[in-house]
Amino acid sequence: MALKKKPVTGMKDMMPKEMEVRDYVIALIKDTYRDFGFTSIETPCVEHIENLCSKQGGDNEKLIFKILKRGEKLKIDTAKEESDLVDGGLRYDLTVPLSRYYSNHSNELPSPFKALQMGNVWRADRPQRGRFRQFMQCDIDILGESSNLAEIELIQATSTLLGKLDFKGFTIRINDRQILKAMAAYSGFAEEDYDAVFITLDKMDKIGLDGVEKEMEESGYPKESIEKYLGLFREVTNDITGIHYLKETLGDFLAAETAEGLEQIMTSVDAVKEADFTVQFDPTLVRGMSYYTGTIFEISMDEFGGSVGGGGRYDKMIGKFTGQDTPAVGFSIGFERIVMLLLERGYEIPSRKEKRAYLIEKKMPQEGVLKVLAQAKEDRKNGLQVLIVNMKKNKKFQKEQLAEQGYTDIVECFRD
Amino acid sequence: MALKKKPVTGMKDMMPKEMEVRDYVIALIKDTYRDFGFTSIETPCVEHIENLCSKQGGDNEKLIFKILKRGEKLKIDTAKEESDLVDGGLRYDLTVPLSRYYSNHSNELPSPFKALQMGNVWRADRPQRGRFRQFMQCDIDILGESSNLAEIELIQATSTLLGKLDFKGFTIRINDRQILKAMAAYSGFAEEDYDAVFITLDKMDKIGLDGVEKEMEESGYPKESIEKYLGLFREVTNDITGIHYLKETLGDFLAAETAEGLEQIMTSVDAVKEADFTVQFDPTLVRGMSYYTGTIFEISMDEFGGSVGGGGRYDKMIGKFTGQDTPAVGFSIGFERIVMLLLERGYEIPSRKEKRAYLIEKKMPQEGVLKVLAQAKEDRKNGLQVLIVNMKKNKKFQKEQLAEQGYTDIVECFRD
């Protein structure tokens, strides 16, 4: 078989320039979240196929890279369908593996448990520009904490991180699944229609109130419900006043503590924020995953025109593994998008070391080479990044290339 | 299907204590090698099945986790063998992917190219204590440099790294495939027997000179050859004198530059070394992979009783992708073994931040919580790692647990 030079379809070789930014961002993420008391964990990239197909992953379950059984377990002759051939798959997110991990180890872990995970996930999506089939996810989760402190800390830590990367003027939009439900119930939609109603609502930022109205009418919902529902969205504002309005209007449909909780999160995050951003109440925020049970949130950046992270509360997932529900909230930041934005704006990594290169003349005797090696060792102790290379025939070109790689100080070493 | 709590067979959930050490070692590796002019790169974890089965991976090729084709490409009905079902696999090492990467991008990369790769690899080995089916590899490679400078820098950088991790008294053993061959040729073995002879020689440290002699006799090699061969090993010493001895004895069988090159590497590494270790010439060092063409080396640690890293020159592999040979030397350090050794000796991460925990009394009003959040923010700015948690009923136990996690300073926050 001929060898292939390109990476597999939809996956990407990381070039040195991008890796430099990635390495820097990874280190900053680890440092920042550690300062907030999060501890790193890691799960295997391969998961049981049963866990990956457990309906916790929504549409992602269609996109699993599946792993062939090995040895005697693989029976190609009698295999009828995929499930006969595979026993594992590459994880498509970090939330399902975290739930398994916590179920497996909860008695060895502190409670609440504040986890930081950074790792690759895989989705066999149709390849398209800027979206890859292997990408890094970065999740923080707080397990075992039912109070709002969890949400406040997730948002505070993540916004602090973005601030350290010089992101400014972004918006953190926040909502609660219970508010979504209360608004639908108040308007008189049937409970079995909620999910479909939310899917339409989710398009608000693209098609506007009129577009949502039209789509709902086409779906055949009662005119009265649609009117009542959209009436709420016409009145509600994107701030705490909006929450107050819904609390009053929805009455018994909305638990007081849901509204108060959301208000508390918003005022707290705003009071201690370290970055330049806005917290907004957004009753149109839906977030796709069906496992969310309470607060949901998302980061929007105008320069990106989309979400660069999001999360929410999923108090029922761990119970699926253990039989006992555990409060859980998570925030996933869009690592790949953040790196892309930084690369696009030509981000300069702060406090980088000075880079020096020694060019050694051809046929330099060993004592000469040793001198250079000793000098480089000294330089590194003094905080320099030092490269030693043999001098090339086309020295001018070589020096240009080195300058392009950031070697500001190039020292030529000759025999004498 | 029932959900499974355990990780898949042979793979491991990483607990916070281990992750702390791993994160620290990863950061130190990146920093140290960067100081020597290495740049990070990354390749996808999934590789073309053709590349993985290209005979570059030796026995590892038997251990590939293979990935099922997707969509219409998967034809279960007509599939006869594994190769009909799969189009990719998880990489089993970082050397084959590096060769593909370099072939694909060489005109965008500096020459020589000094690459640092850290990433997981997968091998479906029989599960056994301390060996896992997913493990982190850490490789540095210099591509496009035919001179010994490459070997010298790989060894200097890696030994410096080990020194920074407080490893002392280790040995770097070094040999050259050309010396192995010259010794076999001088002794009169047939060329087609070399590989088998080396497999026996490789057991020297376990079965001794007598054991090797016995096994060679059983293999039916000419008595004269065996005697001549073992005679060399009786005379040769583990230092530069040993190299001189072979240079004189083997005559035309050994190219002078091979012996001189090895001597130069040894004296240079010794002259600039920053850690407490010994460089030894070891003519019994074989190293399994058939792709090595020149120098080979390995790190031995008495406390581990085995190799914690190794590498060598493989000048012919990249040519398999490009049709044009490129000089290449690599050093792979045994990341998992190093982490294991550090954990076993209860390694303390140097210059860790002080950890403070605030315990918040139940039903603390919002202003109280905000005060704690603001104080924590201040603390973090002052270089502390700060955790905020709600106070539990069993406060004594909670405080003990926090102390165990390294929170040396625990502050209780009450309502008044």
mmCIF file of C-alpha atoms in Angstrom, chain B residues 209-354:
data_model
loop_
_atom_site.group_PDB
_atom_site.id
_atom_site.type_symbol
_atom_site.label_atom_id
_atom_site.label_comp_id
_atom_site.label_asym_id
_atom_site.label_seq_id
_atom_site.Cartn_x
_atom_site.Cartn_y
_atom_site.Cartn_z
ATOM 1 C CA LEU B 209 27.580 -13.790 28.304
ATOM 2 C CA ASP B 210 27.204 -17.516 29.006
ATOM 3 C CA GLY B 211 23.501 -17.426 28.316
ATOM 4 C CA VAL B 212 24.062 -15.623 25.024
ATOM 5 C CA GLU B 213 26.721 -18.169 24.087
ATOM 6 C CA LYS B 214 24.394 -21.059 24.853
ATOM 7 C CA GLU B 215 21.513 -19.578 22.855
ATOM 8 C CA MET B 216 23.784 -18.902 19.905
ATOM 9 C CA GLU B 217 25.083 -22.448 19.954
ATOM 10 C CA GLU B 218 21.518 -23.747 20.028
ATOM 11 C CA SER B 219 20.753 -21.573 17.002
ATOM 12 C CA GLY B 220 23.458 -23.472 15.159
ATOM 13 C CA TYR B 221 25.749 -20.611 14.217
ATOM 14 C CA PRO B 222 29.372 -21.534 13.398
ATOM 15 C CA LYS B 223 31.333 -22.120 16.629
ATOM 16 C CA GLU B 224 34.148 -19.971 15.314
ATOM 17 C CA SER B 225 31.863 -16.986 14.752
ATOM 18 C CA ILE B 226 30.327 -17.277 18.207
ATOM 19 C CA GLU B 227 33.759 -17.428 19.810
ATOM 20 C CA LYS B 228 35.090 -14.504 17.850
ATOM 21 C CA TYR B 229 31.928 -12.480 18.566
ATOM 22 C CA LEU B 230 31.870 -13.133 22.292
ATOM 23 C CA GLY B 231 35.583 -12.554 22.441
ATOM 24 C CA LEU B 232 34.931 -8.977 21.405
ATOM 25 C CA PHE B 233 32.394 -8.522 24.177
ATOM 26 C CA ARG B 234 34.840 -9.958 26.708
ATOM 27 C CA GLU B 235 37.440 -7.373 25.790
ATOM 28 C CA VAL B 236 35.405 -4.253 25.100
ATOM 29 C CA THR B 237 34.857 -1.703 27.881
ATOM 30 C CA ASN B 238 31.909 0.659 28.456
ATOM 31 C CA ASP B 239 33.834 3.819 27.739
ATOM 32 C CA ILE B 240 35.711 5.564 24.997
ATOM 33 C CA THR B 241 38.545 3.048 25.357
ATOM 34 C CA GLY B 242 35.993 0.442 24.319
ATOM 35 C CA ILE B 243 35.254 2.377 21.151
ATOM 36 C CA HIS B 244 39.014 2.670 20.432
ATOM 37 C CA TYR B 245 39.413 -1.052 20.986
ATOM 38 C CA LEU B 246 36.667 -1.872 18.473
ATOM 39 C CA LYS B 247 37.979 0.669 15.973
ATOM 40 C CA GLU B 248 41.363 -1.028 16.009
ATOM 41 C CA THR B 249 40.112 -4.595 16.150
ATOM 42 C CA LEU B 250 37.337 -4.433 13.577
ATOM 43 C CA GLY B 251 39.519 -2.692 11.012
ATOM 44 C CA ASP B 252 37.799 -2.212 7.703
ATOM 45 C CA PHE B 253 34.555 -3.683 8.987
ATOM 46 C CA LEU B 254 33.870 -0.436 10.856
ATOM 47 C CA ALA B 255 33.943 2.972 9.185
ATOM 48 C CA ALA B 256 36.288 5.280 11.081
ATOM 49 C CA GLU B 257 33.699 8.082 11.159
ATOM 50 C CA THR B 258 31.202 5.853 12.962
ATOM 51 C CA ALA B 259 33.637 5.242 15.826
ATOM 52 C CA GLU B 260 34.811 8.842 15.856
ATOM 53 C CA GLY B 261 31.259 10.143 15.735
ATOM 54 C CA LEU B 262 30.238 8.081 18.724
ATOM 55 C CA GLU B 263 33.306 9.249 20.621
ATOM 56 C CA GLN B 264 32.499 12.854 19.793
ATOM 57 C CA ILE B 265 28.920 12.495 21.004
ATOM 58 C CA MET B 266 30.059 10.942 24.274
ATOM 59 C CA THR B 267 32.746 13.510 25.070
ATOM 60 C CA SER B 268 30.511 16.458 24.082
ATOM 61 C CA VAL B 269 27.526 15.299 26.125
ATOM 62 C CA ASP B 270 29.827 14.712 29.063
ATOM 63 C CA ALA B 271 31.458 18.122 28.748
ATOM 64 C CA VAL B 272 28.238 20.154 28.815
ATOM 65 C CA LYS B 273 26.032 17.974 30.961
ATOM 66 C CA GLU B 274 23.789 19.700 33.485
ATOM 67 C CA ALA B 275 22.480 16.661 35.331
ATOM 68 C CA ASP B 276 24.119 13.957 37.412
ATOM 69 C CA PHE B 277 24.391 11.062 34.957
ATOM 70 C CA THR B 278 26.896 8.888 33.091
ATOM 71 C CA VAL B 279 27.262 8.344 29.355
ATOM 72 C CA GLN B 280 28.286 4.788 28.588
ATOM 73 C CA PHE B 281 29.246 3.051 25.421
ATOM 74 C CA ASP B 282 27.227 -0.157 25.324
ATOM 75 C CA PRO B 283 27.967 -2.461 22.372
ATOM 76 C CA THR B 284 25.199 -4.819 23.576
ATOM 77 C CA LEU B 285 22.517 -2.164 23.125
ATOM 78 C CA VAL B 286 20.293 -3.249 20.228
ATOM 79 C CA ARG B 287 16.910 -1.454 20.431
ATOM 80 C CA GLY B 288 14.138 -3.338 18.717
ATOM 81 C CA MET B 289 12.875 -1.122 15.931
ATOM 82 C CA SER B 290 14.248 -2.107 12.564
ATOM 83 C CA TYR B 291 14.082 1.456 11.233
ATOM 84 C CA TYR B 292 17.201 2.635 13.091
ATOM 85 C CA THR B 293 20.173 3.239 10.811
ATOM 86 C CA GLY B 294 22.900 4.747 13.015
ATOM 87 C CA THR B 295 23.319 5.812 16.620
ATOM 88 C CA ILE B 296 20.953 4.333 19.186
ATOM 89 C CA PHE B 297 20.642 5.282 22.840
ATOM 90 C CA GLU B 298 18.691 4.465 25.950
ATOM 91 C CA ILE B 299 18.300 5.876 29.462
ATOM 92 C CA SER B 300 18.630 3.398 32.325
ATOM 93 C CA MET B 301 17.638 4.101 35.902
ATOM 94 C CA ASP B 302 18.509 1.706 38.675
ATOM 95 C CA GLU B 303 15.434 2.722 40.664
ATOM 96 C CA PHE B 304 13.245 1.658 37.767
ATOM 97 C CA GLY B 305 15.236 -1.358 36.640
ATOM 98 C CA GLY B 306 14.661 -0.628 32.997
ATOM 99 C CA SER B 307 14.625 1.923 30.252
ATOM 100 C CA VAL B 308 12.894 5.245 30.803
ATOM 101 C CA GLY B 309 13.540 6.479 27.304
ATOM 102 C CA GLY B 310 15.509 5.880 24.176
ATOM 103 C CA GLY B 311 15.911 6.644 20.559
ATOM 104 C CA GLY B 312 18.247 6.757 17.649
ATOM 105 C CA ARG B 313 18.877 7.746 14.086
ATOM 106 C CA TYR B 314 16.446 6.660 11.355
ATOM 107 C CA ASP B 315 17.707 8.229 8.146
ATOM 108 C CA LYS B 316 15.575 6.083 5.843
ATOM 109 C CA MET B 317 12.018 6.445 7.103
ATOM 110 C CA ILE B 318 11.006 9.803 5.664
ATOM 111 C CA GLY B 319 12.212 8.660 2.250
ATOM 112 C CA LYS B 320 9.485 6.006 2.351
ATOM 113 C CA PHE B 321 6.950 8.838 2.190
ATOM 114 C CA THR B 322 8.760 11.269 -0.057
ATOM 115 C CA GLY B 323 11.125 9.159 -2.121
ATOM 116 C CA GLN B 324 13.962 11.284 -0.806
ATOM 117 C CA ASP B 325 15.892 10.330 2.327
ATOM 118 C CA THR B 326 16.102 12.904 5.110
ATOM 119 C CA PRO B 327 18.455 12.520 8.050
ATOM 120 C CA ALA B 328 16.435 12.043 11.249
ATOM 121 C CA VAL B 329 17.207 11.370 14.914
ATOM 122 C CA GLY B 330 14.685 11.033 17.703
ATOM 123 C CA PHE B 331 14.522 10.611 21.445
ATOM 124 C CA SER B 332 11.382 9.332 23.115
ATOM 125 C CA ILE B 333 11.166 9.742 26.856
ATOM 126 C CA GLY B 334 9.056 7.334 28.864
ATOM 127 C CA PHE B 335 6.548 9.877 30.110
ATOM 128 C CA GLU B 336 4.362 7.346 31.917
ATOM 129 C CA ARG B 337 7.337 5.741 33.644
ATOM 130 C CA ILE B 338 8.700 9.069 34.733
ATOM 131 C CA VAL B 339 5.332 10.095 36.189
ATOM 132 C CA MET B 340 5.092 6.714 37.926
ATOM 133 C CA LEU B 341 8.551 7.103 39.460
ATOM 134 C CA LEU B 342 7.717 10.621 40.641
ATOM 135 C CA LEU B 343 4.429 9.479 42.199
ATOM 136 C CA GLU B 344 6.151 6.536 43.905
ATOM 137 C CA ARG B 345 8.696 8.743 45.538
ATOM 138 C CA GLY B 346 6.009 11.236 46.642
ATOM 139 C CA TYR B 347 7.396 13.998 44.471
ATOM 140 C CA GLU B 348 6.587 17.501 45.686
ATOM 141 C CA ILE B 349 5.948 19.971 42.904
ATOM 142 C CA PRO B 350 8.279 22.911 43.482
ATOM 143 C CA SER B 351 7.022 26.485 43.879
ATOM 144 C CA ARG B 352 3.384 25.543 44.106
ATOM 145 C CA LYS B 353 0.987 28.335 45.003
ATOM 146 C CA GLU B 354 -0.397 28.613 48.514
#
